[in-house]
Amino acid sequence: MHHSVFNKVFIIALCMSLSFGCTFAADTTTDTTTDTTKIETKAATPEEMNVKEGLEYGKMFGILDGSVDGRAHQETGIDTGYHKSMPGDLTISTKYNLLNEDLFYRLNFIQAYKDYYEISYNSAYRSANLSQKAVPVGNAYNNGLQAGAVEGEAAAMRDFYQNRFTNWQRALEEFLISGSLNVRYALDGEASDYGLSFRTGFNQGFFTSYTEAFQQVKLDAAIRNRTSKLVTAKRSILFFDDVLIDFNGGSSSSNTESPVMIDIPDAAVYTPTYLSLYKDTNINLQNIDLEVVSSKYIVEVDNTAKSLYLNKPLRLIFEFYGSEDAGIYKLENNKWFYQITNFTDKAIYTDIPIGNFSRGEYMILIDPENSAFTDMGFNWAKNEINALKRRGYLEDESPFRPTHFITRLEMAKMLYNVYGNGTTDTIAWNYSIKDDPISSDDMKYMNYVLERGYMKLGADGKFNPNDTVTYKEVESIMSSILAIDFKWKDIASKMLLEKYKRSRGTESLLRPIFRDEFAYVLYLYDDLK
């Protein structure tokens, strides 16, 4: 302490005696931003240079040593303060070889060294101390932001492909239900401030990424969604290409698949016409007991008439691997109707039939309650009969007895199930049926066909439920139901052409009709009701 005061007094006196002022020796608060490695040589005399360089080099090494000691003491837990760790004059002189230096140089070096050692020591100690607090949480927000962005994008893809409305908060809640952030990212092992900052960043990253990804995938799907092809008399295939997004290790990749296609055979269409195939997210699933397997796809004719006559069936093919309880369904009158579905190793398909076609909505559904009749074997109409069963028109009775003649009561029941919509609200119970006994359900079926004029009572007032029904009677019944001139010969020709089955009705319309034949008729005209 006494040496320091003496040194300052001595330097001031010496400076005054040399008549160059105390600028260098007294002012030891030189701007710390000055480049300490650069030595200016503007001093007028050797004495001035000794003072100037002593101050500059002392400052430079004081900053260096103070910074090293201050950080080291903080990191090792030594709390001594700069005054206990600052080296003495002799130590400084020895370390930096000052004993053989000019006196002015040595004294100014030591003074500047000590002043800047104190400043640098305190600054380094404080900086290291705060770093220990800041570093553990410094990257927490950005880490959370990054993790949230990955999960937000993945959640957006899931919601989009599941045809759900955008809702990042619902998606985040579902994500957290399956596993908390603490568990997923081991936040319990971090400082509490880190966890808080991480969660804040995660929520922000999830929100931003989910919103942007959902908007982008929706836009991309809309742009590429509609696939149109000019179909002519030459065979062609209309593909619908879909882009799927995969996630692996925090990164995403895409691949293109063709989940559905239409095979258009030669001569199916004569007039060149655009046919469109696209995906629709509005499923409108009324059959709530059915499981959704695919997206809904719309097949649509793109011409001024919005319709097209098909000379041959078009084959609608879905890529599919799975249960034979699945089937292709078509939306009719806000209800999904099973279409006759055939299976291959990697696909299922149905045919869009011959005739006028304008538009159809199709998708794959699984009926978990599906079961087939046990006595169908190789019956020519087994597909149509099973289709009626899967549409809910035929009860789960086994066997079906396809080659038996259909009775009047059985026909009344089938007509009620197909055309009566399963309700009794509009049935007028005005008929006194003299058959005995008659169950309430049988009475319902009989009254339905009688009230609508499809069938009549006998002269004796009896319905005669066990009597058979002729082809001629079927012509009258179906003409009344369909409001067309129904002729059995048209059905018989179709059976022979498409099913290689000759109908006995071609021999005589007075013969009784078989159960499989009448089920075939109901299937053919079901879409027209």
Coordinates of C-alpha atoms in Angstrom, one line a residue, residues 105-525:
Y105 CA 8.4 1.5 -17.8
R106 CA 8.4 -0.8 -14.8
L107 CA 6.4 1.5 -12.5
N108 CA 3.7 2.3 -15.2
F109 CA 3.5 -1.4 -16.2
I110 CA 2.8 -2.5 -12.6
Q111 CA 0.3 0.2 -12.0
A112 CA -1.7 -0.4 -15.1
Y113 CA -1.4 -4.2 -14.6
K114 CA -3.0 -4.0 -11.1
D115 CA -5.8 -1.6 -12.2
Y116 CA -6.8 -3.7 -15.1
Y117 CA -6.3 -7.0 -13.2
E118 CA -8.9 -5.9 -10.7
I119 CA -11.4 -4.8 -13.5
S120 CA -10.8 -8.0 -15.6
Y121 CA -10.9 -10.4 -12.6
N122 CA -14.2 -9.0 -11.3
S123 CA -15.7 -9.1 -14.8
A124 CA -14.6 -12.6 -15.6
Y125 CA -15.7 -13.9 -12.2
R126 CA -19.2 -12.4 -12.7
S127 CA -19.5 -13.6 -16.3
A128 CA -18.6 -17.2 -15.4
N129 CA -21.0 -17.1 -12.5
L130 CA -23.9 -15.9 -14.7
S131 CA -22.9 -18.4 -17.4
Q132 CA -23.5 -21.2 -15.0
K133 CA -27.0 -20.0 -14.6
A134 CA -27.7 -19.0 -18.2
V135 CA -26.0 -21.9 -20.2
P136 CA -28.3 -24.7 -18.8
V137 CA -31.4 -22.7 -20.0
G138 CA -29.9 -20.7 -22.8
N139 CA -30.8 -23.3 -25.5
A140 CA -34.0 -24.6 -23.8
Y141 CA -36.4 -22.4 -25.8
N142 CA -34.7 -23.2 -29.2
N143 CA -34.5 -26.9 -28.3
G144 CA -38.2 -26.9 -27.5
L145 CA -39.0 -24.9 -30.6
Q146 CA -37.2 -27.5 -32.7
A147 CA -38.9 -30.5 -31.0
G148 CA -42.3 -28.9 -31.2
A149 CA -41.9 -28.1 -34.9
V150 CA -41.2 -31.8 -35.7
E151 CA -44.2 -33.1 -33.7
G152 CA -46.5 -30.3 -35.0
E153 CA -45.8 -31.2 -38.6
A154 CA -46.4 -34.9 -37.9
A155 CA -49.7 -34.2 -36.1
A156 CA -50.9 -32.0 -39.0
M157 CA -50.2 -34.9 -41.4
R158 CA -52.1 -37.3 -39.2
D159 CA -55.1 -35.0 -38.9
F160 CA -55.2 -34.3 -42.6
Y161 CA -55.0 -37.9 -43.7
Q162 CA -57.7 -38.8 -41.1
N163 CA -60.0 -36.2 -42.6
R164 CA -60.1 -34.2 -39.4
F165 CA -60.5 -30.4 -39.1
T166 CA -57.4 -28.4 -38.3
N167 CA -57.1 -27.8 -34.5
W168 CA -53.5 -27.6 -33.2
Q169 CA -54.7 -27.4 -29.5
R170 CA -56.6 -30.7 -29.8
A171 CA -53.6 -32.2 -31.6
L172 CA -51.2 -31.0 -28.9
E173 CA -53.5 -32.4 -26.1
E174 CA -53.6 -35.8 -27.8
F175 CA -49.8 -35.8 -28.1
L176 CA -49.4 -35.0 -24.5
I177 CA -51.9 -37.6 -23.4
S178 CA -49.7 -40.3 -25.1
G179 CA -46.7 -39.1 -23.2
S180 CA -45.7 -35.9 -21.3
L181 CA -42.8 -33.6 -22.4
N182 CA -41.0 -34.4 -19.1
V183 CA -40.9 -38.1 -20.0
R184 CA -40.3 -37.8 -23.7
Y185 CA -37.5 -35.3 -23.4
A186 CA -36.1 -36.2 -19.9
L187 CA -36.9 -32.7 -18.5
D188 CA -36.9 -34.0 -15.0
G189 CA -33.2 -34.2 -15.1
E190 CA -32.8 -30.6 -16.1
A191 CA -33.0 -27.3 -14.2
S192 CA -36.6 -26.1 -13.5
D193 CA -36.0 -23.0 -15.6
Y194 CA -34.8 -25.2 -18.5
G195 CA -38.1 -27.2 -18.4
L196 CA -40.2 -24.1 -18.4
S197 CA -38.4 -22.5 -21.3
F198 CA -38.4 -25.8 -23.2
R199 CA -42.2 -26.2 -22.9
T200 CA -42.8 -22.6 -23.9
G201 CA -40.6 -23.2 -27.1
F202 CA -42.3 -26.5 -27.7
N203 CA -45.8 -25.1 -27.7
Q204 CA -44.8 -22.3 -30.0
G205 CA -43.0 -24.7 -32.4
F206 CA -45.9 -27.1 -32.4
F207 CA -48.4 -24.4 -33.1
T208 CA -46.4 -22.8 -36.0
S209 CA -45.4 -26.1 -37.6
Y210 CA -48.9 -27.7 -37.3
T211 CA -50.6 -24.7 -38.8
E212 CA -48.2 -24.2 -41.7
A213 CA -48.0 -27.9 -42.4
F214 CA -51.8 -28.4 -42.4
Q215 CA -52.3 -25.4 -44.7
Q216 CA -49.6 -26.6 -47.1
V217 CA -50.7 -30.2 -47.3
K218 CA -54.3 -29.1 -47.9
L219 CA -53.2 -26.8 -50.6
D220 CA -50.9 -29.4 -52.2
A221 CA -53.7 -32.0 -52.1
A222 CA -56.2 -29.6 -53.7
I223 CA -53.8 -28.7 -56.5
R224 CA -52.9 -32.3 -57.4
N225 CA -56.3 -33.9 -56.3
R226 CA -58.2 -33.8 -59.6
T227 CA -57.0 -36.3 -62.2
S228 CA -58.7 -36.1 -65.6
K229 CA -58.1 -38.3 -68.6
L230 CA -59.5 -38.1 -72.1
V231 CA -61.0 -41.6 -72.7
T232 CA -61.6 -42.9 -76.1
A233 CA -62.5 -46.2 -77.7
K234 CA -59.0 -47.4 -77.0
R235 CA -58.3 -49.1 -73.6
S236 CA -56.7 -46.8 -71.0
I237 CA -56.2 -46.6 -67.3
L238 CA -56.9 -43.5 -65.1
F239 CA -54.7 -43.4 -62.1
F240 CA -55.1 -41.3 -59.0
D241 CA -51.7 -40.5 -57.5
D242 CA -51.4 -39.6 -53.9
V243 CA -48.4 -38.2 -52.0
L244 CA -47.7 -39.7 -48.6
I245 CA -45.5 -38.1 -46.0
D246 CA -43.3 -40.3 -43.7
F247 CA -41.4 -39.2 -40.6
N248 CA -38.2 -40.7 -39.4
G249 CA -35.7 -39.4 -36.9
G250 CA -37.2 -35.9 -36.9
S251 CA -37.2 -35.5 -40.7
S252 CA -39.9 -36.1 -43.3
S253 CA -39.9 -37.7 -46.7
S254 CA -42.5 -38.2 -49.3
N255 CA -43.5 -41.0 -51.7
T256 CA -46.1 -41.3 -54.4
E257 CA -48.7 -44.1 -54.5
S258 CA -51.7 -44.9 -56.7
P259 CA -54.3 -46.1 -54.2
V260 CA -57.1 -46.2 -56.8
M261 CA -57.5 -46.5 -60.6
I262 CA -60.1 -47.1 -63.3
D263 CA -59.5 -49.6 -66.0
I264 CA -61.4 -48.5 -69.1
P265 CA -61.6 -51.4 -71.7
D266 CA -61.7 -51.1 -75.4
A267 CA -64.9 -49.8 -76.9
A268 CA -66.4 -48.9 -73.5
V269 CA -66.7 -45.3 -74.7
Y270 CA -67.1 -44.2 -78.3
T271 CA -67.2 -40.5 -78.0
P272 CA -64.0 -39.0 -76.6
T273 CA -64.9 -37.7 -73.1
Y274 CA -62.9 -36.5 -70.1
L275 CA -63.3 -38.7 -67.0
S276 CA -62.2 -37.4 -63.7
L277 CA -61.1 -39.2 -60.5
Y278 CA -60.5 -37.3 -57.3
K279 CA -60.5 -37.6 -53.5
D280 CA -63.1 -36.0 -51.3
T281 CA -62.6 -35.5 -47.6
N282 CA -66.4 -35.3 -46.8
I283 CA -67.1 -38.9 -46.1
N284 CA -70.8 -38.5 -45.0
L285 CA -70.7 -41.9 -43.2
Q286 CA -74.3 -42.8 -42.2
N287 CA -73.5 -46.5 -41.7
I288 CA -71.9 -45.9 -38.3
D289 CA -71.4 -49.6 -37.7
L290 CA -69.0 -49.8 -40.7
E291 CA -65.2 -49.2 -40.4
V292 CA -63.6 -46.7 -42.8
V293 CA -60.7 -48.2 -44.6
S294 CA -60.0 -45.8 -47.4
S295 CA -60.6 -42.2 -48.5
K296 CA -63.7 -41.4 -50.5
Y297 CA -63.1 -41.1 -54.2
I298 CA -65.4 -39.5 -56.8
V299 CA -65.6 -40.7 -60.4
E300 CA -67.2 -38.0 -62.6
V301 CA -67.9 -37.4 -66.2
D302 CA -66.6 -34.0 -67.5
N303 CA -68.6 -33.0 -70.5
T304 CA -71.4 -30.6 -71.1
A305 CA -74.0 -33.3 -70.6
K306 CA -72.3 -34.5 -67.4
S307 CA -73.2 -38.1 -68.4
L308 CA -71.8 -40.9 -70.6
Y309 CA -73.1 -44.1 -71.9
L310 CA -70.9 -47.1 -71.1
N311 CA -70.9 -49.9 -73.6
K312 CA -68.8 -52.0 -71.3
P313 CA -68.3 -52.0 -67.5
L314 CA -65.5 -49.8 -66.1
R315 CA -63.4 -51.5 -63.4
L316 CA -62.8 -49.5 -60.3
I317 CA -59.7 -50.9 -58.5
F318 CA -58.5 -50.1 -55.0
E319 CA -55.1 -51.1 -53.7
F320 CA -56.0 -53.2 -50.6
Y321 CA -54.4 -55.8 -48.3
G322 CA -56.7 -57.2 -45.7
S323 CA -59.9 -58.8 -44.6
E324 CA -62.5 -60.1 -47.0
D325 CA -65.0 -58.4 -44.7
A326 CA -64.1 -55.3 -46.6
G327 CA -66.0 -54.1 -49.6
I328 CA -66.4 -51.2 -52.0
Y329 CA -69.4 -49.1 -51.2
K330 CA -71.2 -46.5 -53.3
L331 CA -73.0 -43.5 -51.8
E332 CA -76.7 -43.5 -52.9
N333 CA -79.4 -41.3 -51.3
N334 CA -77.0 -40.4 -48.4
K335 CA -76.4 -44.0 -47.6
W336 CA -73.5 -46.3 -48.4
F337 CA -74.4 -49.3 -50.5
Y338 CA -72.2 -52.3 -50.9
Q339 CA -71.1 -53.1 -54.4
I340 CA -70.2 -56.5 -55.6
T341 CA -66.5 -56.7 -54.7
N342 CA -63.9 -59.1 -55.9
F343 CA -60.5 -59.7 -54.4
T344 CA -57.0 -60.2 -55.8
D345 CA -53.7 -60.5 -53.9
K346 CA -53.1 -56.8 -53.7
A347 CA -56.4 -55.2 -54.6
I348 CA -60.1 -55.3 -54.6
Y349 CA -62.4 -54.1 -57.4
T350 CA -65.9 -53.5 -58.5
D351 CA -67.5 -52.8 -61.9
I352 CA -69.3 -49.6 -62.9
P353 CA -72.0 -51.3 -64.9
I354 CA -73.1 -50.8 -68.5
G355 CA -75.5 -47.9 -69.1
N356 CA -75.7 -44.2 -68.5
F357 CA -73.1 -43.0 -66.0
S358 CA -72.6 -39.5 -64.6
R359 CA -71.0 -39.6 -61.2
G360 CA -70.3 -42.0 -58.3
E361 CA -68.8 -41.7 -54.8
Y362 CA -66.9 -44.8 -53.7
M363 CA -64.8 -46.0 -50.7
I364 CA -63.7 -49.1 -48.9
L365 CA -65.6 -50.0 -45.7
I366 CA -65.4 -53.1 -43.5
D367 CA -68.5 -54.7 -42.1
P368 CA -67.5 -56.5 -38.9
E369 CA -70.8 -58.4 -38.8
N370 CA -70.4 -59.7 -42.3
S371 CA -71.3 -63.4 -42.9
A372 CA -72.1 -65.3 -46.0
F373 CA -74.9 -67.8 -46.7
T374 CA -73.7 -71.3 -46.3
D375 CA -75.6 -72.8 -49.3
M376 CA -74.5 -70.5 -52.1
G377 CA -71.7 -72.7 -53.4
F378 CA -71.2 -71.8 -57.1
N379 CA -74.7 -70.4 -57.6
W380 CA -74.7 -68.0 -60.5
A381 CA -76.3 -65.1 -58.4
K382 CA -74.3 -65.6 -55.2
N383 CA -72.6 -62.2 -55.6
E384 CA -75.9 -60.3 -56.0
I385 CA -77.5 -62.3 -53.1
N386 CA -74.6 -61.6 -50.8
A387 CA -74.6 -58.0 -51.8
L388 CA -78.3 -57.7 -50.8
K389 CA -77.4 -59.3 -47.5
R390 CA -74.5 -56.8 -46.9
R391 CA -76.9 -54.0 -47.7
G392 CA -79.2 -55.2 -44.9
Y393 CA -82.1 -56.4 -47.1
L394 CA -81.7 -60.1 -46.3
E395 CA -81.8 -61.4 -42.7
D396 CA -79.0 -63.5 -41.3
E397 CA -80.9 -66.7 -42.1
S398 CA -79.0 -69.7 -43.3
P399 CA -79.4 -71.4 -45.6
F400 CA -80.8 -69.0 -48.3
R401 CA -82.2 -71.8 -50.5
P402 CA -81.5 -70.0 -53.8
T403 CA -83.0 -72.7 -56.0
H404 CA -86.3 -72.9 -54.2
F405 CA -89.4 -71.2 -55.6
I406 CA -90.1 -67.9 -53.8
T407 CA -93.4 -67.7 -51.9
R408 CA -95.7 -64.8 -51.8
L409 CA -94.8 -64.0 -48.2
E410 CA -91.1 -64.3 -48.9
M411 CA -91.4 -61.9 -51.8
A412 CA -93.5 -59.5 -49.7
K413 CA -90.8 -59.5 -47.1
M414 CA -88.0 -58.8 -49.6
L415 CA -90.0 -56.0 -51.2
Y416 CA -90.6 -54.4 -47.8
N417 CA -86.9 -54.7 -46.8
V418 CA -85.7 -53.2 -50.1
Y419 CA -88.4 -50.6 -50.8
G420 CA -90.1 -50.0 -47.5
N421 CA -87.1 -48.4 -45.8
G422 CA -87.7 -50.6 -42.8
T423 CA -90.5 -48.5 -41.3
T424 CA -94.2 -49.0 -40.8
D425 CA -95.1 -45.3 -40.4
T426 CA -96.8 -45.1 -43.8
I427 CA -98.4 -48.6 -43.9
A428 CA -102.2 -48.5 -43.8
W429 CA -103.6 -51.4 -41.9
N430 CA -106.8 -51.5 -44.0
Y431 CA -106.8 -55.2 -45.1
S432 CA -108.7 -58.0 -43.3
I433 CA -106.5 -60.9 -44.2
K434 CA -108.3 -64.2 -43.6
D435 CA -105.2 -66.4 -43.5
D436 CA -104.8 -68.0 -40.1
P437 CA -102.6 -67.7 -38.1
I438 CA -100.6 -64.6 -39.2
S439 CA -97.8 -63.1 -37.1
S440 CA -97.5 -59.4 -36.6
D441 CA -94.4 -59.2 -38.7
D442 CA -95.9 -61.2 -41.5
M443 CA -99.0 -58.9 -41.3
K444 CA -96.7 -55.9 -41.7
Y445 CA -95.1 -57.3 -44.9
M446 CA -98.5 -58.3 -46.4
N447 CA -100.1 -54.9 -45.7
Y448 CA -97.1 -53.2 -47.2
V449 CA -97.5 -54.9 -50.6
L450 CA -101.3 -54.8 -50.5
E451 CA -101.5 -51.1 -49.6
R452 CA -99.2 -50.1 -52.5
G453 CA -100.9 -52.4 -55.0
Y454 CA -97.9 -54.6 -55.6
M455 CA -99.9 -57.7 -54.7
K456 CA -103.5 -58.5 -54.2
L457 CA -105.7 -60.8 -52.0
G458 CA -107.4 -63.8 -53.5
A459 CA -111.1 -63.9 -54.1
D460 CA -111.5 -65.6 -50.8
G461 CA -109.8 -62.7 -49.0
K462 CA -106.7 -64.7 -48.3
F463 CA -103.1 -63.7 -49.0
N464 CA -102.0 -67.3 -49.5
P465 CA -98.5 -66.7 -48.1
N466 CA -97.1 -70.0 -49.1
D467 CA -98.1 -69.9 -52.8
T468 CA -95.4 -69.4 -55.4
V469 CA -95.1 -66.3 -57.7
T470 CA -95.0 -66.6 -61.5
Y471 CA -92.7 -64.6 -63.8
K472 CA -95.8 -62.9 -65.2
E473 CA -96.7 -61.7 -61.7
V474 CA -93.2 -60.4 -61.2
E475 CA -93.5 -58.4 -64.4
S476 CA -96.6 -56.7 -63.0
I477 CA -95.1 -56.2 -59.5
M478 CA -91.8 -54.7 -60.8
S479 CA -93.6 -52.5 -63.4
S480 CA -95.7 -51.0 -60.6
I481 CA -92.7 -50.5 -58.3
L482 CA -90.3 -49.1 -60.9
A483 CA -92.9 -47.3 -63.0
I484 CA -91.5 -48.9 -66.2
D485 CA -92.6 -51.5 -68.6
F486 CA -90.8 -54.3 -66.9
K487 CA -90.3 -57.4 -69.1
W488 CA -88.8 -60.7 -67.9
K489 CA -87.2 -61.4 -71.3
D490 CA -84.9 -58.4 -70.7
I491 CA -83.7 -60.0 -67.4
A492 CA -83.4 -63.4 -69.0
S493 CA -81.2 -62.0 -71.8
K494 CA -79.0 -60.3 -69.3
M495 CA -78.7 -63.5 -67.2
L496 CA -77.7 -65.5 -70.3
L497 CA -75.2 -62.9 -71.6
E498 CA -73.5 -62.1 -68.3
K499 CA -74.1 -65.1 -66.1
Y500 CA -74.5 -67.9 -68.7
K501 CA -77.7 -68.9 -67.0
R502 CA -80.8 -69.7 -68.9
S503 CA -84.1 -68.7 -67.2
R504 CA -87.1 -71.0 -67.2
G505 CA -89.1 -67.9 -67.7
T506 CA -88.2 -67.9 -71.3
E507 CA -90.2 -71.1 -71.7
S508 CA -93.3 -69.8 -70.0
L509 CA -94.1 -66.7 -67.9
L510 CA -96.6 -68.8 -66.0
R511 CA -93.8 -70.8 -64.4
P512 CA -92.9 -70.0 -60.8
I513 CA -89.7 -67.8 -60.2
F514 CA -86.8 -69.0 -58.1
R515 CA -85.5 -67.2 -55.1
D516 CA -82.1 -66.5 -56.7
E517 CA -83.7 -65.0 -59.8
F518 CA -85.9 -62.6 -57.8
A519 CA -82.9 -61.6 -55.6
Y520 CA -81.0 -60.9 -58.9
V521 CA -83.8 -58.6 -60.1
L522 CA -83.8 -56.7 -56.8
Y523 CA -80.1 -56.1 -56.9
L524 CA -80.2 -54.9 -60.5
Y525 CA -82.8 -52.2 -59.8

